[in-house]
PDB file of C-alpha atoms in Angstrom:
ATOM      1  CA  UNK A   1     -11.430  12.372   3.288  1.00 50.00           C
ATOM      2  CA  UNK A   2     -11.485   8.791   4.665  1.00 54.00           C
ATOM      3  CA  UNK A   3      -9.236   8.010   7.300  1.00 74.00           C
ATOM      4  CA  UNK A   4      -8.849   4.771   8.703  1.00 85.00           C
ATOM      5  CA  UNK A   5      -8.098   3.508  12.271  1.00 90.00           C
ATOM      6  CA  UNK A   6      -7.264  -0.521  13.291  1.00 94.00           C
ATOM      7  CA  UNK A   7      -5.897  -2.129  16.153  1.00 96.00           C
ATOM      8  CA  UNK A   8      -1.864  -1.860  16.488  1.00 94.00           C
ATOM      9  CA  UNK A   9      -1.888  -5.410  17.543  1.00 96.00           C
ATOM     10  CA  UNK A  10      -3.574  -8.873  18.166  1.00 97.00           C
ATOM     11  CA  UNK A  11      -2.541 -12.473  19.295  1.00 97.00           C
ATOM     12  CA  UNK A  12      -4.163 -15.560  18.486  1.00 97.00           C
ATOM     13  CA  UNK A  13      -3.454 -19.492  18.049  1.00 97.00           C
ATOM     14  CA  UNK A  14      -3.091 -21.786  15.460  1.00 97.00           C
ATOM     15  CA  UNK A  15      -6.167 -23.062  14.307  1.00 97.00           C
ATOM     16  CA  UNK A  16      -8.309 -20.250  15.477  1.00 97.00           C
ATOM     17  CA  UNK A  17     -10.750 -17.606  13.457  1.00 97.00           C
ATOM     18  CA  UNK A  18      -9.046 -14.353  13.403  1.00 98.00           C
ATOM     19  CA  UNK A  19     -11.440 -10.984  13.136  1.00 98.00           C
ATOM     20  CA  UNK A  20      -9.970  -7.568  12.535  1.00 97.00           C
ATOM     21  CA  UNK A  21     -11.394  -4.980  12.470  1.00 96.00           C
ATOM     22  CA  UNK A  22     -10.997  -1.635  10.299  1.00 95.00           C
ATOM     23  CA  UNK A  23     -12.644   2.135  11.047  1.00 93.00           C
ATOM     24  CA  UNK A  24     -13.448   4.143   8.502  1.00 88.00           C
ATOM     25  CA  UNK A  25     -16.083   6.595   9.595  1.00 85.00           C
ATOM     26  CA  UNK A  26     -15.500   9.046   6.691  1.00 81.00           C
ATOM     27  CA  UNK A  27     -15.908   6.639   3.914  1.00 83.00           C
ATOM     28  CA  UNK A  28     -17.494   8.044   0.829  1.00 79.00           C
ATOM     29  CA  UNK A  29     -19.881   6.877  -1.280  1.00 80.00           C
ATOM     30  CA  UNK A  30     -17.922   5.233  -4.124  1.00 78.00           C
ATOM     31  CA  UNK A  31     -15.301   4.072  -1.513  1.00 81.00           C
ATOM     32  CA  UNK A  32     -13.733   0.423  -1.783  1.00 86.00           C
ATOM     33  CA  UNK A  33     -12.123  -1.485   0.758  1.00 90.00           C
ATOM     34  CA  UNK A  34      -9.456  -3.404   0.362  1.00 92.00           C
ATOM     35  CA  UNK A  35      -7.019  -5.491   2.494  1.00 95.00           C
ATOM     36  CA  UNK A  36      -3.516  -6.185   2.196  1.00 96.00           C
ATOM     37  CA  UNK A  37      -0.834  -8.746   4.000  1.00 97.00           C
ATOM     38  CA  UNK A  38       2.417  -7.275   4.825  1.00 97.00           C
ATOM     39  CA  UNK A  39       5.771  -9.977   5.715  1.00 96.00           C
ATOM     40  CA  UNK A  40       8.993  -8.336   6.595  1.00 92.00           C
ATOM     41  CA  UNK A  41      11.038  -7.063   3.845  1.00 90.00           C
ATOM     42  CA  UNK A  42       8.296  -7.384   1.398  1.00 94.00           C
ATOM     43  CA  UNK A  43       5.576  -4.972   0.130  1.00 95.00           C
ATOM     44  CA  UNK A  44       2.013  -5.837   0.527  1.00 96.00           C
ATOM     45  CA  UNK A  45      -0.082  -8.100  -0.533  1.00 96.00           C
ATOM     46  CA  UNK A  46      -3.309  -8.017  -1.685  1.00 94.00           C
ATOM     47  CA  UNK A  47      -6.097 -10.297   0.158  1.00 96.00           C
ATOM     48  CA  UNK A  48      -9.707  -8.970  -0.510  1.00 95.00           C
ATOM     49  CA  UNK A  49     -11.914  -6.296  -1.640  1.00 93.00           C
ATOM     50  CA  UNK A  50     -15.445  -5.172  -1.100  1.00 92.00           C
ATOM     51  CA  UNK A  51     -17.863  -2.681  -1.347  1.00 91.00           C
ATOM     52  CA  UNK A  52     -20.728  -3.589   0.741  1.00 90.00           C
ATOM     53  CA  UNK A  53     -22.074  -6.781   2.871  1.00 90.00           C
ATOM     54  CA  UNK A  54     -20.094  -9.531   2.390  1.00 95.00           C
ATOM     55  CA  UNK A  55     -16.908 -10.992   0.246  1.00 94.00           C
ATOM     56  CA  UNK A  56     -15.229 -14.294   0.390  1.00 95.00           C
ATOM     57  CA  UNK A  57     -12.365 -15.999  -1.453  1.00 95.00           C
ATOM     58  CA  UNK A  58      -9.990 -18.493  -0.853  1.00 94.00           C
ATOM     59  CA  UNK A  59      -8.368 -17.157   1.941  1.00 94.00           C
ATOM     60  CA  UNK A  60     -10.781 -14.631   3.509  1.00 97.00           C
ATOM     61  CA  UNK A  61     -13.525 -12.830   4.225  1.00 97.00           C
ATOM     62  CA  UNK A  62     -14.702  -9.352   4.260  1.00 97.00           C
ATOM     63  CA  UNK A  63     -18.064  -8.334   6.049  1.00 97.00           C
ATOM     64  CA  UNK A  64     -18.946  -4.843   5.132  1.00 96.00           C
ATOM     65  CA  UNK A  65     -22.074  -3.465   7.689  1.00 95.00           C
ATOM     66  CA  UNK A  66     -24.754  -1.295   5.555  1.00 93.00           C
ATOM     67  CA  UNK A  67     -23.571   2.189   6.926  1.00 92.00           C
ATOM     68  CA  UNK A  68     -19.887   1.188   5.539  1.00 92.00           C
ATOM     69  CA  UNK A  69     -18.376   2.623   8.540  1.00 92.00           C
ATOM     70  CA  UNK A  70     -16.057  -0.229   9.685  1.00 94.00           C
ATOM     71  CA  UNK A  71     -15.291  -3.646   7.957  1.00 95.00           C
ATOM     72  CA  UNK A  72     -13.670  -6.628   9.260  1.00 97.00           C
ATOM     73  CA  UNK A  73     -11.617  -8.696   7.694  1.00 98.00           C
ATOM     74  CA  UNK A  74     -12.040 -12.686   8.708  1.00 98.00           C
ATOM     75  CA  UNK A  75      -9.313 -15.434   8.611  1.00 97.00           C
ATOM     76  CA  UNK A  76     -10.461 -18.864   9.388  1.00 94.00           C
ATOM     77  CA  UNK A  77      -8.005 -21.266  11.060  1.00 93.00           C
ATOM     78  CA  UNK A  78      -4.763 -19.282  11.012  1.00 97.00           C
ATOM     79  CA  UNK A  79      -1.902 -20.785  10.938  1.00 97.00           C
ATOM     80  CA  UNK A  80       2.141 -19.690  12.128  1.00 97.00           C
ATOM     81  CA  UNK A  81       2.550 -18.710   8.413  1.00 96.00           C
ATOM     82  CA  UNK A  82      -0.488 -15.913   9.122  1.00 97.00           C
ATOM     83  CA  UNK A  83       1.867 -13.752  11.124  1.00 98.00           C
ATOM     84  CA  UNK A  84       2.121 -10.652   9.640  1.00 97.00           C
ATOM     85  CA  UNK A  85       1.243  -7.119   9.502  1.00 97.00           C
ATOM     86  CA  UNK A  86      -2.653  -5.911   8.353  1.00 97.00           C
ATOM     87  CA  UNK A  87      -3.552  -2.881   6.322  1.00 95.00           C
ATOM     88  CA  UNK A  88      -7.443  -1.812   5.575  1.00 93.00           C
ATOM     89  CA  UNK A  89      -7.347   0.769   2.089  1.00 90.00           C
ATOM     90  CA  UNK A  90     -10.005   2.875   1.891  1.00 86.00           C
ATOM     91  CA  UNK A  91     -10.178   4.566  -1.733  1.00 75.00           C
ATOM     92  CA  UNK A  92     -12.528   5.852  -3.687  1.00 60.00           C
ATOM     93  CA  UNK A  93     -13.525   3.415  -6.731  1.00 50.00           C
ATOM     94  CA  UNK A  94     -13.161   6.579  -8.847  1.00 50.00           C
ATOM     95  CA  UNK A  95      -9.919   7.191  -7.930  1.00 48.00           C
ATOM     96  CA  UNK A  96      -8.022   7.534 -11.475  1.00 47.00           C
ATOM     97  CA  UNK A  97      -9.910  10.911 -11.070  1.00 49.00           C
ATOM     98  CA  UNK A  98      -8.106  12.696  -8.631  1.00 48.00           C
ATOM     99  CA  UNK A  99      -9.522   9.571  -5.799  1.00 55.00           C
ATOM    100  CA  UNK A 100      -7.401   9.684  -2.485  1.00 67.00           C
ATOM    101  CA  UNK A 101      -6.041   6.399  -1.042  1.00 76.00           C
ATOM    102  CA  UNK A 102      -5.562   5.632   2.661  1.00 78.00           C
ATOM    103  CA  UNK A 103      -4.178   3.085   4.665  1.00 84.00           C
ATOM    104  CA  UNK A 104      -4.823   1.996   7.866  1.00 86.00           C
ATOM    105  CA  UNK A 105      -1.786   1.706  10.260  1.00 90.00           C
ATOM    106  CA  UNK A 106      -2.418  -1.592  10.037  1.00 94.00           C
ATOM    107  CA  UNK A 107      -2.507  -4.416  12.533  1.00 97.00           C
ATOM    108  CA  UNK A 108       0.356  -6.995  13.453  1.00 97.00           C
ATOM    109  CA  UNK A 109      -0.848 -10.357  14.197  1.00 98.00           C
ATOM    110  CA  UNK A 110       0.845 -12.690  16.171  1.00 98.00           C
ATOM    111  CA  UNK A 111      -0.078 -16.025  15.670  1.00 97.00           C
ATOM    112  CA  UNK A 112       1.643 -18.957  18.711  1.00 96.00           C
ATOM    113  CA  UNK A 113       1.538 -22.629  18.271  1.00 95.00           C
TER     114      UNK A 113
ATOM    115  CA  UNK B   1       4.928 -12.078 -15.415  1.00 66.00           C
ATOM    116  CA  UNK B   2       8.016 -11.282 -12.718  1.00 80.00           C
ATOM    117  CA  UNK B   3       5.633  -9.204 -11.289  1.00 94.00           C
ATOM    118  CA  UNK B   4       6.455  -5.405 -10.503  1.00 97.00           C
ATOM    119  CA  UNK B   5      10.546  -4.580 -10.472  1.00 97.00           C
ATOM    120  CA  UNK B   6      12.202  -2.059  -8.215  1.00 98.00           C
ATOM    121  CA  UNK B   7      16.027  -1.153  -8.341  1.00 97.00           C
ATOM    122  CA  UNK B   8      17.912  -0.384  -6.911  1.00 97.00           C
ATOM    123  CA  UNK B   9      16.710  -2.856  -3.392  1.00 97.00           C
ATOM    124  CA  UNK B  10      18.601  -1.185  -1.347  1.00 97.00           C
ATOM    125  CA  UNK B  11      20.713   2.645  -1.553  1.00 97.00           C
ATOM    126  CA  UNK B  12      22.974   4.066   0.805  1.00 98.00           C
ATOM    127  CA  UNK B  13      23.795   7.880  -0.089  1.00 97.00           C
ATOM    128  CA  UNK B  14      24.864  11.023   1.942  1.00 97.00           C
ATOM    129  CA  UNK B  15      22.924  13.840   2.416  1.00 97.00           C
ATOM    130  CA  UNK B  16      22.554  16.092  -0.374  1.00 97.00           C
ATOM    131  CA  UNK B  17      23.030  13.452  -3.305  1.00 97.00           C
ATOM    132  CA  UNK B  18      20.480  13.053  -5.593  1.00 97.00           C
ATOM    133  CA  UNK B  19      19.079   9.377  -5.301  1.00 98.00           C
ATOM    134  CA  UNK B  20      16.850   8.124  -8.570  1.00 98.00           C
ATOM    135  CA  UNK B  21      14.611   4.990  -7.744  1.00 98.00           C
ATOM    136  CA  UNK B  22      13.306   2.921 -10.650  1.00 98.00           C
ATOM    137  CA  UNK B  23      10.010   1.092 -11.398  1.00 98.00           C
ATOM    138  CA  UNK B  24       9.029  -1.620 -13.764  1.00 98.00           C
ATOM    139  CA  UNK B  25       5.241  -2.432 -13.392  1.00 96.00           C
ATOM    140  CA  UNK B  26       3.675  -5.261 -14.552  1.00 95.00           C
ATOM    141  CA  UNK B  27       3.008  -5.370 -18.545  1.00 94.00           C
ATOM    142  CA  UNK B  28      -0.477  -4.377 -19.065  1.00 92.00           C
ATOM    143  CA  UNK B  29      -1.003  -2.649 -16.207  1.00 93.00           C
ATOM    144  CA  UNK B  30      -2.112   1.011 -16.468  1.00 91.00           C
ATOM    145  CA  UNK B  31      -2.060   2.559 -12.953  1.00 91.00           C
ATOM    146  CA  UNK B  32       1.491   3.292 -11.029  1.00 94.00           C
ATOM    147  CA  UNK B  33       1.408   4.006  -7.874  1.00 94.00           C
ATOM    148  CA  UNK B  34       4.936   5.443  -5.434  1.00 96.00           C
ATOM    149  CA  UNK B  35       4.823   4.971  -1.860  1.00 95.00           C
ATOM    150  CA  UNK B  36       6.839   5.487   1.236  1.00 96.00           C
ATOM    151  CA  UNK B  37       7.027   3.272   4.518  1.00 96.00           C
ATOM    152  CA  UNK B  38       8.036   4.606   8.022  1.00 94.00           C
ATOM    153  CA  UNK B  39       7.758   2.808  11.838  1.00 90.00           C
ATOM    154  CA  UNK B  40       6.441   6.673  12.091  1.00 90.00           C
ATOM    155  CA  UNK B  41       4.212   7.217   9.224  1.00 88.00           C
ATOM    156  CA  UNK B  42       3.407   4.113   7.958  1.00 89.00           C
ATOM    157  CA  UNK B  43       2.656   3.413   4.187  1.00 91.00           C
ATOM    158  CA  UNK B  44       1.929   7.088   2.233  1.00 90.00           C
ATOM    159  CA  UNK B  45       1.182   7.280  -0.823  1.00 90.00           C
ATOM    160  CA  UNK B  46       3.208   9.466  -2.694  1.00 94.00           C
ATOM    161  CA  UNK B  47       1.803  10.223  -6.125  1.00 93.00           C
ATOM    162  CA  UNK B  48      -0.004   7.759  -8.778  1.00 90.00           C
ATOM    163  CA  UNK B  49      -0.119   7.887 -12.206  1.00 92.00           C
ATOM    164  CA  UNK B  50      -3.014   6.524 -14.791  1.00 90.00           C
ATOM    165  CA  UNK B  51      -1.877   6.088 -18.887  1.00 91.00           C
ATOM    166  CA  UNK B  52       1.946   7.308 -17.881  1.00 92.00           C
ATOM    167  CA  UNK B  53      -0.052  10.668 -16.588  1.00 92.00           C
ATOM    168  CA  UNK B  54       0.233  11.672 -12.898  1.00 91.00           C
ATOM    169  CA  UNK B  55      -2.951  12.175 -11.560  1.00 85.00           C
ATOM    170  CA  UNK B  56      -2.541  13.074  -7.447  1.00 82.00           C
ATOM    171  CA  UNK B  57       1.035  14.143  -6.449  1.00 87.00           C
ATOM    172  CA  UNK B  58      -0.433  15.501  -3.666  1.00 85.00           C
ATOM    173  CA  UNK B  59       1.761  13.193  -1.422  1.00 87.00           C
ATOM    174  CA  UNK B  60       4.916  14.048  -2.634  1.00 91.00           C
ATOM    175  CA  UNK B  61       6.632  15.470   0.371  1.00 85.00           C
ATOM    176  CA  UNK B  62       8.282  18.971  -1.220  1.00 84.00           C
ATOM    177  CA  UNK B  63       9.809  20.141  -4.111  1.00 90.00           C
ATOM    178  CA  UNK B  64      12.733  17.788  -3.555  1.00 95.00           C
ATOM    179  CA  UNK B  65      10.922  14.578  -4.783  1.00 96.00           C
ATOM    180  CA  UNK B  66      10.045  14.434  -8.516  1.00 96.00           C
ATOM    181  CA  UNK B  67       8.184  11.235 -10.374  1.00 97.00           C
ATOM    182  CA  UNK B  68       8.392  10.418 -14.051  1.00 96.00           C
ATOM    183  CA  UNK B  69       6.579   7.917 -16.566  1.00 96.00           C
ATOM    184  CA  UNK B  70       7.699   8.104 -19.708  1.00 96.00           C
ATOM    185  CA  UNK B  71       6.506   5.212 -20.985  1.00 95.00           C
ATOM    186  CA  UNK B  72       3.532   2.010 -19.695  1.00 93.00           C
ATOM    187  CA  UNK B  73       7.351  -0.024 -18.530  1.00 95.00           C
ATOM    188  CA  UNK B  74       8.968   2.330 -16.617  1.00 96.00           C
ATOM    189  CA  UNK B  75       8.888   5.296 -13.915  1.00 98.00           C
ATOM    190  CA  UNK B  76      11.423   6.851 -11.809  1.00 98.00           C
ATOM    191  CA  UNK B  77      11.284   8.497  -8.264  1.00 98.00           C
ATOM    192  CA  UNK B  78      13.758  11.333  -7.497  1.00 98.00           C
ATOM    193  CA  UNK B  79      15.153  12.900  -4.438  1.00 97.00           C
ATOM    194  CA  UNK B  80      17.680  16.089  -5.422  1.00 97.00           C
ATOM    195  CA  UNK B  81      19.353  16.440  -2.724  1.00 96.00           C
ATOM    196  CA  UNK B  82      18.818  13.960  -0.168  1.00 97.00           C
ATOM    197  CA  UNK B  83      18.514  14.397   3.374  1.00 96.00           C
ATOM    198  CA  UNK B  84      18.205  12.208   6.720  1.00 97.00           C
ATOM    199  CA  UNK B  85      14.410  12.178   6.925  1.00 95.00           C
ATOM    200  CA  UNK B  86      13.797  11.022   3.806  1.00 97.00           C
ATOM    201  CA  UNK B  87      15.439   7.662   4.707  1.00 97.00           C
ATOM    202  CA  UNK B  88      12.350   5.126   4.115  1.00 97.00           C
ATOM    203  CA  UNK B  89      11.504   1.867   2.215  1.00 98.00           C
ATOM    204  CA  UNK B  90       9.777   2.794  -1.273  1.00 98.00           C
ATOM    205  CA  UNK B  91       7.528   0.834  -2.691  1.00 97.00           C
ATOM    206  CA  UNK B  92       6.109   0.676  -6.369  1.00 97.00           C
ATOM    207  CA  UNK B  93       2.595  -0.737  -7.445  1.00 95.00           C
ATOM    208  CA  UNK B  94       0.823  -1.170 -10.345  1.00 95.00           C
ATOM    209  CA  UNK B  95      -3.168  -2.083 -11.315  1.00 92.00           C
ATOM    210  CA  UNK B  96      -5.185  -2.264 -13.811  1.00 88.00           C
ATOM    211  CA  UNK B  97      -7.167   1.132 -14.535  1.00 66.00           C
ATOM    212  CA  UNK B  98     -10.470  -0.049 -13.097  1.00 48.00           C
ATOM    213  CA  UNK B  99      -9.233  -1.947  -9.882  1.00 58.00           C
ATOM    214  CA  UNK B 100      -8.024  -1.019  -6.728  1.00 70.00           C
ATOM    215  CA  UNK B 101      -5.862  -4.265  -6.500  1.00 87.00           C
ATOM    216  CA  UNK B 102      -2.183  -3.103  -6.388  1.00 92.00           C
ATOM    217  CA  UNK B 103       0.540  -5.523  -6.774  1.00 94.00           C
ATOM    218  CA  UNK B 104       3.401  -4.062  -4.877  1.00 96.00           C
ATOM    219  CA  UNK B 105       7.570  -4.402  -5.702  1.00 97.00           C
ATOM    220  CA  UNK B 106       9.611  -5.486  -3.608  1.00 96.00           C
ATOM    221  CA  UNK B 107      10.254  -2.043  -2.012  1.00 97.00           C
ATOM    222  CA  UNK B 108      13.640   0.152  -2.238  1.00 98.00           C
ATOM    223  CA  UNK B 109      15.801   0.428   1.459  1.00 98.00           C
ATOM    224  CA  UNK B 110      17.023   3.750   1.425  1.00 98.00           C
ATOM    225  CA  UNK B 111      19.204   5.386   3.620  1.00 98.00           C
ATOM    226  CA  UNK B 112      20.591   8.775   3.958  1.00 98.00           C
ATOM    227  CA  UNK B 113      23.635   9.623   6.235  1.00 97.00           C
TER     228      UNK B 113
END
């Protein structure tokens, strides 16, 4: 079963590239990845997804190594509005067959002016 | 769409009342998926269902917590009876069958005296 481990934490600055950073060492085969952005007193939200090497969309990227043990999750020029918490999901792509989903504990980033 | 709707937002009981939470996902959207949020635990998922079938309940705490879907519009989460511990923020999702990417409610305050 997948289990998933990020940093509690990180600070950064307006304007800067923020990498985190996700561990998954028990990630199966058919195993996505997905991220999510958490605000206070909302539920999360989804930012990316990947399988393998490397994703990009409007508002992030996702570089996925070849063993598929870790990925991180890259936010170019973050801004104050960036401040939130981080969750990696780790679930298998065949999950509407009995699958298991698992968040990370995620990570809260801090971003300062 | 109005995207996925929770009621009630937020539920203040005493232990030992049942407490019913209630879903709408977005139209559509096959997959359902219950979770709970602690500062201890973090975000669990409870139990999911595919087609208005559960498929994993293996999350669901005890015998305590029941989920229905009777239909693609609606499910319900139930707690009979209610105690202390089970005081949380639950959150709804939906997706399409084939994707992981959940679009999450706004999440259900509960609190048990």
């Amino acid at each position: 079963l997948a289990k998933t481990t990020q940093p509690i934490s990180m600070d950064s600055y307006e304007g800067q590239e923020v990498n985190i950073t996700c561990s998954h060492n028990n990630i199966a085969t058919n195993d996505y990845i997905t991220w999510y952005q958490q605000f206070p007193s909302q539920g999360p939200r989804f930012i990316i997804q990947g399988y393998k090497t490397k994703v990009t969309n409007e508002v992030a990227s996702l570089f996925i190594p070849a063993d598929r043990k870790s990925s991180t999750l890259s936010l170019p020029r973050v801004s104050l509005s960036d401040t939130a918490v981080y969750y990696c999901l780790v679930g298998e792509g065949s999950y509407n067959q009995g699958g298991k989903l698992i968040f990370g504990q995620g990570t809260e980033l801090s971003v300062k002016p | 769409d109005a995207g996925v709707i929770q009621s009630p937002r937020h539920e203040v009981t005493e232990m030992g009342q049942e407490v019913t939470l209630r879903c709408k996902p977005i139209s559509g959207h096959n997959s359902l998926f219950w979770y709970r949020q602690t500062m201890m635990r973090g975000l669990e998922l409870l139990i999911y269902f595919n087609n208005n079938v559960p498929i994993d309940d293996s999350g669901m705490p005890e015998d305590r917590f029941s989920a229905k879907m009777p239909n693609a519009s609606f499910s319900t989460l139930k707690i009979q009876p209610s105690e202390p511990r089970d005081s949380a923020v639950y959150f709804c999702a939906s997706s399409l069958l084939e994707g992981l990417e959940q679009y999450f409610g706004p999440g259900t305050r509960l609190t048990v005296t």
